[in-house]
Short mmCIF file of C-alpha atoms in Angstrom, two decimals:
data_model
loop_
_atom_site.label_atom_id
_atom_site.label_comp_id
_atom_site.label_asym_id
_atom_site.label_seq_id
_atom_site.Cartn_x
_atom_site.Cartn_y
_atom_site.Cartn_z
CA MET A 14 -45.89 84.73 -28.69
CA ASN A 15 -46.96 82.40 -25.88
CA SER A 16 -44.80 79.25 -26.10
CA GLU A 17 -45.60 76.29 -23.87
CA GLU A 18 -43.91 72.91 -23.57
CA LYS A 19 -46.26 69.97 -23.02
CA LYS A 20 -45.90 66.22 -22.60
CA VAL A 21 -47.56 63.21 -24.16
CA SER A 22 -47.21 59.48 -23.43
CA TYR A 23 -47.08 56.88 -26.18
CA GLN A 24 -45.93 53.31 -26.77
CA ASN A 25 -42.44 52.88 -28.18
CA THR A 26 -40.42 49.97 -29.64
CA ASN A 27 -36.67 49.50 -29.44
CA SER A 28 -34.25 46.74 -30.36
CA TYR A 29 -31.54 44.99 -28.34
CA SER A 30 -28.82 42.47 -29.17
CA THR A 31 -27.89 39.05 -27.78
CA LEU A 32 -24.84 36.83 -28.12
CA ASN A 33 -24.77 33.03 -27.74
CA GLN A 34 -27.70 30.93 -26.53
CA LEU A 35 -29.36 30.58 -23.14
CA THR A 36 -29.18 26.83 -22.42
CA ASP A 37 -28.72 24.36 -19.56
CA THR A 38 -24.96 24.90 -19.79
CA THR A 39 -25.22 28.69 -19.32
CA LYS A 40 -23.53 29.81 -16.10
CA ASN A 41 -23.63 33.59 -16.48
CA VAL A 42 -26.21 35.95 -17.91
CA TRP A 43 -24.71 39.35 -18.72
CA LEU A 44 -26.65 42.59 -19.15
CA VAL A 45 -24.16 44.98 -20.77
CA PHE A 46 -24.70 48.70 -21.40
CA HIS A 47 -22.66 50.36 -24.15
CA GLY A 48 -21.17 53.83 -24.13
CA ILE A 49 -22.01 56.87 -26.21
CA GLY A 50 -21.48 56.44 -29.93
CA TYR A 51 -22.07 52.69 -29.99
CA LEU A 52 -24.85 50.57 -31.41
CA SER A 53 -25.61 47.46 -29.38
CA ARG A 54 -24.92 45.06 -32.26
CA TYR A 55 -21.35 46.34 -32.50
CA PHE A 56 -20.74 46.68 -28.77
CA ILE A 57 -21.75 43.09 -28.12
CA ARG A 58 -18.97 41.86 -30.41
CA LEU A 59 -16.48 42.89 -27.71
CA PHE A 60 -17.70 39.89 -25.70
CA GLU A 61 -17.06 37.27 -28.37
CA GLY A 62 -14.01 36.10 -26.43
CA MET A 63 -16.18 34.80 -23.58
CA ASN A 64 -16.90 31.07 -23.32
CA LYS A 65 -19.92 30.60 -25.60
CA GLN A 66 -21.42 27.69 -23.68
CA GLU A 67 -21.22 29.39 -20.29
CA ASN A 68 -22.10 33.02 -21.08
CA TYR A 69 -25.25 34.56 -22.52
CA ILE A 70 -24.86 38.27 -23.31
CA ILE A 71 -27.69 40.82 -23.63
CA ALA A 72 -26.90 44.33 -24.89
CA PRO A 73 -29.67 46.95 -24.70
CA GLN A 74 -29.71 49.67 -27.34
CA ALA A 75 -29.61 53.35 -26.35
CA PRO A 76 -32.72 54.98 -27.86
CA SER A 77 -31.30 58.27 -29.21
CA LYS A 78 -29.47 57.76 -32.52
CA TYR A 79 -27.48 60.25 -34.55
CA TYR A 80 -25.09 60.39 -37.50
CA LYS A 81 -21.38 60.34 -36.67
CA GLY A 82 -19.10 62.45 -38.84
CA GLU A 83 -19.81 64.72 -41.76
CA ASP A 84 -20.39 61.94 -44.31
CA TYR A 85 -23.66 60.85 -42.62
CA ARG A 86 -22.80 57.18 -43.02
CA ARG A 87 -22.04 55.87 -39.55
CA VAL A 88 -24.71 55.87 -36.84
CA GLY A 89 -24.12 56.16 -33.10
CA SER A 90 -26.40 56.44 -30.11
CA SER A 91 -26.70 58.03 -26.68
CA TRP A 92 -28.56 57.04 -23.52
CA LEU A 93 -29.18 60.46 -22.00
CA THR A 94 -28.32 64.13 -22.25
CA LYS A 95 -28.81 67.03 -19.85
CA GLU A 96 -32.11 67.79 -21.62
CA ASN A 97 -35.21 66.42 -19.82
CA THR A 98 -32.97 63.92 -18.04
CA LYS A 99 -35.40 62.75 -15.35
CA ALA A 100 -38.19 61.79 -17.74
CA GLU A 101 -35.77 60.28 -20.27
CA THR A 102 -34.16 58.21 -17.51
CA GLU A 103 -37.50 56.72 -16.54
CA ASN A 104 -38.22 55.92 -20.20
CA VAL A 105 -34.91 54.09 -20.47
CA LEU A 106 -35.44 52.19 -17.21
CA ARG A 107 -38.85 50.98 -18.36
CA TYR A 108 -37.23 49.78 -21.57
CA ILE A 109 -34.66 47.80 -19.52
CA ASP A 110 -37.52 46.37 -17.44
CA ALA A 111 -39.14 45.12 -20.65
CA ILE A 112 -35.92 43.37 -21.69
CA ALA A 113 -35.57 41.81 -18.25
CA GLU A 114 -39.10 40.45 -18.49
CA GLU A 115 -38.66 39.22 -22.07
CA GLU A 116 -35.37 37.47 -21.30
CA HIS A 117 -36.36 36.27 -17.80
CA ILE A 118 -33.19 37.89 -16.48
CA LEU A 119 -34.20 37.94 -12.84
CA GLU A 120 -34.75 34.18 -12.85
CA GLN A 121 -31.10 33.50 -13.63
CA VAL A 122 -28.75 32.17 -10.98
CA ASN A 123 -25.72 34.27 -11.88
CA LEU A 124 -26.59 37.74 -13.23
CA ILE A 125 -23.77 40.12 -14.14
CA VAL A 126 -24.53 43.78 -14.92
CA LEU A 127 -21.86 45.71 -16.78
CA GLY A 128 -21.77 49.36 -17.78
CA TYR A 129 -19.16 50.91 -20.04
CA SER A 130 -18.60 54.69 -20.17
CA GLN A 131 -22.04 56.36 -20.39
CA GLY A 132 -23.59 52.94 -19.78
CA VAL A 133 -22.37 53.06 -16.16
CA SER A 134 -25.02 55.66 -15.35
CA ILE A 135 -27.83 53.52 -16.78
CA ALA A 136 -26.64 50.30 -15.15
CA SER A 137 -26.28 52.02 -11.76
CA ARG A 138 -29.70 53.65 -11.88
CA TRP A 139 -31.44 50.46 -12.98
CA ILE A 140 -29.88 48.39 -10.19
CA ALA A 141 -30.67 51.04 -7.56
CA SER A 142 -34.22 51.89 -8.63
CA ARG A 143 -35.33 48.28 -9.27
CA LYS A 144 -33.37 46.73 -6.37
CA ILE A 145 -31.70 44.24 -8.70
CA GLN A 146 -29.99 41.36 -6.91
CA CYS A 147 -27.08 40.82 -9.27
CA ASN A 148 -24.07 38.64 -8.52
CA ALA A 149 -21.64 41.15 -10.00
CA PHE A 150 -21.74 44.80 -11.03
CA ILE A 151 -18.87 45.94 -13.25
CA MET A 152 -18.28 49.60 -14.12
CA ILE A 153 -15.79 50.46 -16.85
CA SER A 154 -14.47 53.97 -17.56
CA GLY A 155 -17.66 55.69 -16.47
CA GLY A 156 -18.90 58.19 -13.93
CA PHE A 157 -21.23 57.23 -11.09
CA PRO A 158 -24.53 59.19 -10.94
CA LYS A 159 -24.40 62.09 -8.48
CA GLU A 160 -27.93 61.53 -7.17
CA LEU A 161 -27.29 57.97 -5.94
CA HIS A 162 -26.40 57.35 -2.28
CA LYS A 163 -25.44 54.47 -0.01
CA GLU A 164 -29.02 53.77 1.04
CA ASP A 165 -29.91 53.17 -2.62
CA PHE A 166 -27.71 50.04 -2.56
CA ASP A 167 -28.23 48.78 1.00
CA PHE A 168 -30.24 45.84 -0.38
CA LEU A 169 -27.15 44.36 -2.06
CA PRO A 170 -25.47 41.57 -0.07
CA GLY A 171 -21.79 41.84 0.76
CA THR A 172 -21.13 38.91 -1.57
CA THR A 173 -22.00 40.97 -4.67
CA LYS A 174 -18.80 41.56 -6.63
CA ILE A 175 -18.52 45.25 -7.49
CA SER A 176 -15.64 46.58 -9.56
CA HIS A 177 -14.63 49.71 -11.43
CA ILE A 178 -12.05 49.35 -14.19
CA VAL A 179 -10.24 52.23 -15.89
CA GLY A 180 -7.37 52.33 -18.37
CA VAL A 181 -4.22 53.98 -17.09
CA ASN A 182 -4.04 55.93 -20.36
CA ASP A 183 -7.69 56.96 -20.44
CA PRO A 184 -7.71 60.57 -21.69
CA TYR A 185 -11.06 61.29 -20.02
CA PHE A 186 -9.85 60.59 -16.47
CA GLU A 187 -7.55 62.94 -14.59
CA ILE A 188 -5.82 61.31 -11.63
CA GLU A 189 -7.05 63.89 -9.09
CA LYS A 190 -10.65 63.48 -10.21
CA VAL A 191 -10.32 59.69 -10.22
CA GLU A 192 -9.05 59.63 -6.62
CA ALA A 193 -11.85 61.94 -5.45
CA GLU A 194 -14.44 59.82 -7.23
CA LYS A 195 -13.01 56.65 -5.70
CA LYS A 196 -13.59 58.00 -2.21
CA ARG A 197 -17.17 59.00 -2.98
CA VAL A 198 -18.12 55.72 -4.64
CA GLN A 199 -16.45 53.61 -1.95
CA GLN A 200 -18.66 55.27 0.66
CA ILE A 201 -21.70 54.23 -1.39
CA LEU A 202 -20.46 50.73 -2.34
CA PRO A 203 -18.04 49.63 0.41
CA GLN A 204 -17.13 46.31 -1.25
CA ILE A 205 -16.05 47.91 -4.54
CA LYS A 206 -12.64 47.01 -5.98
CA PHE A 207 -10.82 49.46 -8.23
CA ARG A 208 -8.79 47.96 -11.05
CA THR A 209 -6.79 49.21 -14.03
CA HIS A 210 -5.63 47.93 -17.39
CA SER A 211 -2.82 49.21 -19.59
CA GLY A 212 -5.04 50.73 -22.30
CA GLY A 213 -7.16 53.83 -22.65
CA HIS A 214 -10.91 54.53 -22.78
CA GLU A 215 -11.90 51.04 -23.82
CA LEU A 216 -13.45 47.79 -22.68
CA ASN A 217 -10.60 45.41 -21.93
CA LEU A 218 -12.12 41.92 -21.87
CA GLU A 219 -9.22 40.29 -20.05
CA SER A 220 -9.58 42.68 -17.11
CA VAL A 221 -13.30 41.85 -16.99
CA LYS A 222 -12.61 38.09 -17.00
CA ALA A 223 -10.13 38.53 -14.13
CA ILE A 224 -12.92 39.75 -11.84
CA LEU A 225 -14.85 36.50 -12.14
#
C-alpha cells in the first residue's frame, strides 16, 4: 500500500454575522472572533449591551463545525487544530481578508479587534500578518501564538490600546502560567495592559467597555 497525501485548491463560501448598522453615527467598528464551540450568530449576542448607534459589530464564523454532545442537536465550531495548522491558518486569514474588503473595515476611523479564547490566536495572526492599524486590540481568556514576535507588531503605534482580560476564576488559567505568559507577551506588546474580572472563562462586557 502506497499512501500519499496531496493538496487541491478550491473556492469556498462562509458566513459571518453583524450587529447594528454602519451609519454616520457609528464611532466604533468591532471585528470580534469567537472561541471554540461558538457559532458567530450566538457569540455576537454578547455585544447587545453596546450602544447601538455608536458600535457596529462584525463576527466572523470559524469554518470547522461539529456536533456538540451525544444528542447531535447543538452545533459548535473551531478555528484551528494541530492538524495542517499552517495551511488552515492561511485559509482562515484569507477569509478574514474577504470580510474586511466586503465591510470596508480598513476605511473606518476607529477599528477595534477583539479575540475571545481560541479567537485570540486568529485575531493576533491577522493583525500581525496583514499589518492592521487598529485603534484597539483586546484579548480575552486566550493564549498568544508562540510563533509571533515583537518585530511582527513593530508597525503598531504606541497609541494603540492593547489589553488582555482574564477572569480570576477561569479554570483554564493557572496563576504560574499566567504570570509567565504575561512576561512573554509584554516583551512583544510593550503597551499591553492586563486586566481581570470576577468571573471565569467568559466574555465580560463591562470589563471590555472599561478599556474604551
